[in-house]
Amino acid sequence: MDEVKERFFIKNDDEADWAFEKLAEYKHQSEQLESRRDEFVAKYQQKIDDWYNPQSTSVQDQINYFQGLIEEYRLTKPDGKVNVPSGKTSVRTTKKFIKDENALLAYVESNHPEFIENTSKVKWGDFKKTLKPVNGKAVDENGEIVEGITTQEETKVTYKPNMTVIGLPESEVSDEN
């Protein structure tokens, strides 16, 4: 018959202290693994870059060379286009507007006010400080329910073992779960 192990439960402060020690050990191991991972990523990223960059540069040089040859030829054509079985060129000209925002705004306000936008935005950080959560609703300082806002309770637990008690350095990573 298979043996069924009972799940462990902390029953006193000594067992809780032991659990924090174990938590500290595993968090330390996790940090060490993360550090090693970062070292390997940096090492192999450099190897990948050392392999990729010269090849990419060589290929890009060839692309530029052949595009240059085709461009020189395209410029000799009366219509400025090359259209052959292996490919074609296309030429597209666009107009770009460069704006001086202040001068443009002054002109449009005076001559075309229908194109002026007025944007309203709630100063959420300041407004939030005046609100209180009540039964899933937000209530302002006048006791009125604020439309468009609901509230939700959130519980966040932080587990921070004392690493130095068992001889480990303090953690530098977040302890939130």
XYZ file of C-alpha atoms in Angstrom:
177
model
C 0.000 0.000 0.000
C 1.090 3.542 -0.730
C 2.075 5.561 2.279
C 0.203 8.870 2.607
C 2.163 11.667 4.283
C 0.281 14.172 6.352
C 0.701 17.815 5.393
C 2.826 19.816 7.833
C 1.194 22.677 9.748
C 3.003 25.224 11.885
C 1.759 24.857 15.417
C 3.998 27.193 17.430
C 6.527 30.025 17.242
C 9.511 27.651 17.136
C 8.117 25.938 14.048
C 7.343 29.334 12.481
C 10.933 30.396 13.206
C 12.197 27.204 11.539
C 9.944 27.878 8.513
C 11.379 31.393 8.152
C 14.899 29.947 8.283
C 14.019 27.527 5.479
C 12.358 30.356 3.544
C 15.533 32.428 3.902
C 17.687 29.556 2.641
C 15.515 29.011 -0.439
C 15.280 32.728 -1.204
C 19.066 32.893 -1.019
C 19.353 29.910 -3.381
C 16.898 31.605 -5.749
C 18.971 34.808 -5.765
C 22.143 32.834 -6.469
C 20.470 31.031 -9.369
C 19.194 34.329 -10.779
C 22.676 35.817 -10.511
C 24.215 32.837 -12.313
C 21.528 33.045 -14.982
C 22.361 36.707 -15.580
C 26.065 35.815 -15.851
C 25.331 33.129 -18.442
C 23.006 35.419 -20.388
C 25.714 38.090 -20.558
C 28.390 35.563 -21.515
C 26.378 33.869 -24.224
C 24.867 37.109 -25.473
C 28.407 38.296 -26.213
C 29.175 35.027 -28.002
C 25.988 35.343 -30.044
C 26.786 38.977 -30.887
C 30.355 38.041 -31.849
C 28.970 35.434 -34.253
C 26.006 37.434 -35.559
C 27.405 40.947 -36.056
C 30.135 40.201 -38.642
C 27.786 37.990 -40.658
C 24.980 40.518 -40.470
C 27.320 43.336 -41.479
C 28.617 41.320 -44.425
C 25.097 40.493 -45.612
C 23.944 44.095 -45.148
C 26.961 45.299 -47.171
C 25.893 43.007 -50.024
C 22.292 44.261 -49.807
C 23.508 47.855 -49.973
C 25.820 47.040 -52.900
C 23.091 45.479 -55.043
C 20.522 48.128 -54.119
C 23.085 50.733 -55.170
C 23.615 49.029 -58.530
C 19.878 48.845 -59.150
C 19.406 52.466 -58.017
C 22.088 53.673 -60.462
C 20.296 51.809 -63.250
C 16.860 53.062 -62.155
C 18.066 56.651 -62.499
C 18.910 56.025 -66.162
C 15.336 54.964 -66.976
C 13.040 57.664 -68.426
C 10.187 56.772 -66.044
C 12.561 56.173 -63.114
C 11.344 52.580 -62.630
C 12.811 49.140 -63.080
C 10.403 46.264 -63.708
C 12.012 42.925 -64.585
C 11.034 39.286 -63.876
C 13.243 39.145 -60.788
C 11.933 42.331 -59.229
C 10.895 45.915 -59.568
C 11.409 49.274 -58.001
C 8.642 51.523 -56.847
C 8.928 55.179 -56.058
C 6.627 56.888 -53.625
C 6.864 60.525 -52.704
C 5.225 61.799 -49.550
C 4.806 65.282 -48.174
C 5.943 65.841 -44.633
C 4.748 68.732 -42.520
C 7.182 70.174 -40.006
C 5.352 72.120 -37.323
C 6.249 74.940 -34.987
C 3.612 74.055 -32.388
C 3.375 77.538 -30.844
C 3.063 79.413 -34.134
C 0.619 76.853 -35.488
C -1.535 77.011 -32.345
C -1.699 80.825 -32.490
C -2.679 80.749 -36.170
C -5.354 78.055 -35.778
C -6.841 79.692 -32.661
C -7.247 82.943 -34.632
C -8.296 81.570 -37.997
C -9.715 78.065 -37.527
C -10.916 77.669 -33.912
C -13.019 74.641 -34.900
C -9.778 72.654 -35.023
C -8.769 73.422 -31.442
C -9.121 70.615 -28.888
C -9.797 71.147 -25.223
C -8.955 68.072 -23.233
C -10.179 67.482 -19.697
C -8.446 65.014 -17.465
C -9.050 64.061 -13.840
C -6.092 64.630 -11.499
C -6.486 61.086 -10.251
C -3.698 61.115 -7.668
C -5.110 64.195 -5.937
C -8.759 63.171 -6.299
C -8.123 59.630 -4.996
C -6.841 61.067 -1.696
C -10.287 62.575 -1.036
C -12.187 59.296 -1.544
C -13.197 56.593 0.900
C -14.180 53.018 -0.040
C -17.637 52.044 1.216
C -19.334 48.756 0.262
C -17.583 48.498 -3.106
C -18.261 52.144 -3.998
C -16.136 55.278 -3.775
C -17.546 58.065 -1.623
C -16.276 61.642 -1.840
C -15.698 64.042 1.064
C -19.344 65.195 0.821
C -20.574 61.644 1.368
C -21.761 61.251 -2.226
C -21.129 58.107 -4.254
C -18.728 58.846 -7.111
C -19.985 57.483 -10.422
C -17.502 55.520 -12.516
C -15.501 54.104 -9.605
C -15.867 50.847 -7.754
C -13.601 49.599 -5.002
C -12.178 46.194 -4.308
C -10.308 44.903 -1.304
C -6.869 43.511 -1.925
C -4.715 41.718 0.608
C -0.989 41.690 -0.003
C 1.227 39.577 2.210
C 4.967 40.162 2.447
C 7.292 37.432 3.686
C 10.658 38.798 4.723
C 12.893 36.378 6.577
C 15.859 37.681 8.541
C 18.650 36.313 6.384
C 21.426 37.357 8.770
C 20.077 35.172 11.609
C 21.211 32.081 9.736
C 24.356 33.692 8.339
C 23.126 34.754 4.891
C 23.378 38.238 3.397
C 20.242 40.399 3.356
C 18.080 39.958 0.289
C 18.185 42.614 -2.429
C 15.145 41.335 -4.306
C 11.492 41.988 -3.564
C 9.902 39.730 -0.985
C 6.305 40.224 -2.103
C 4.257 37.257 -3.252
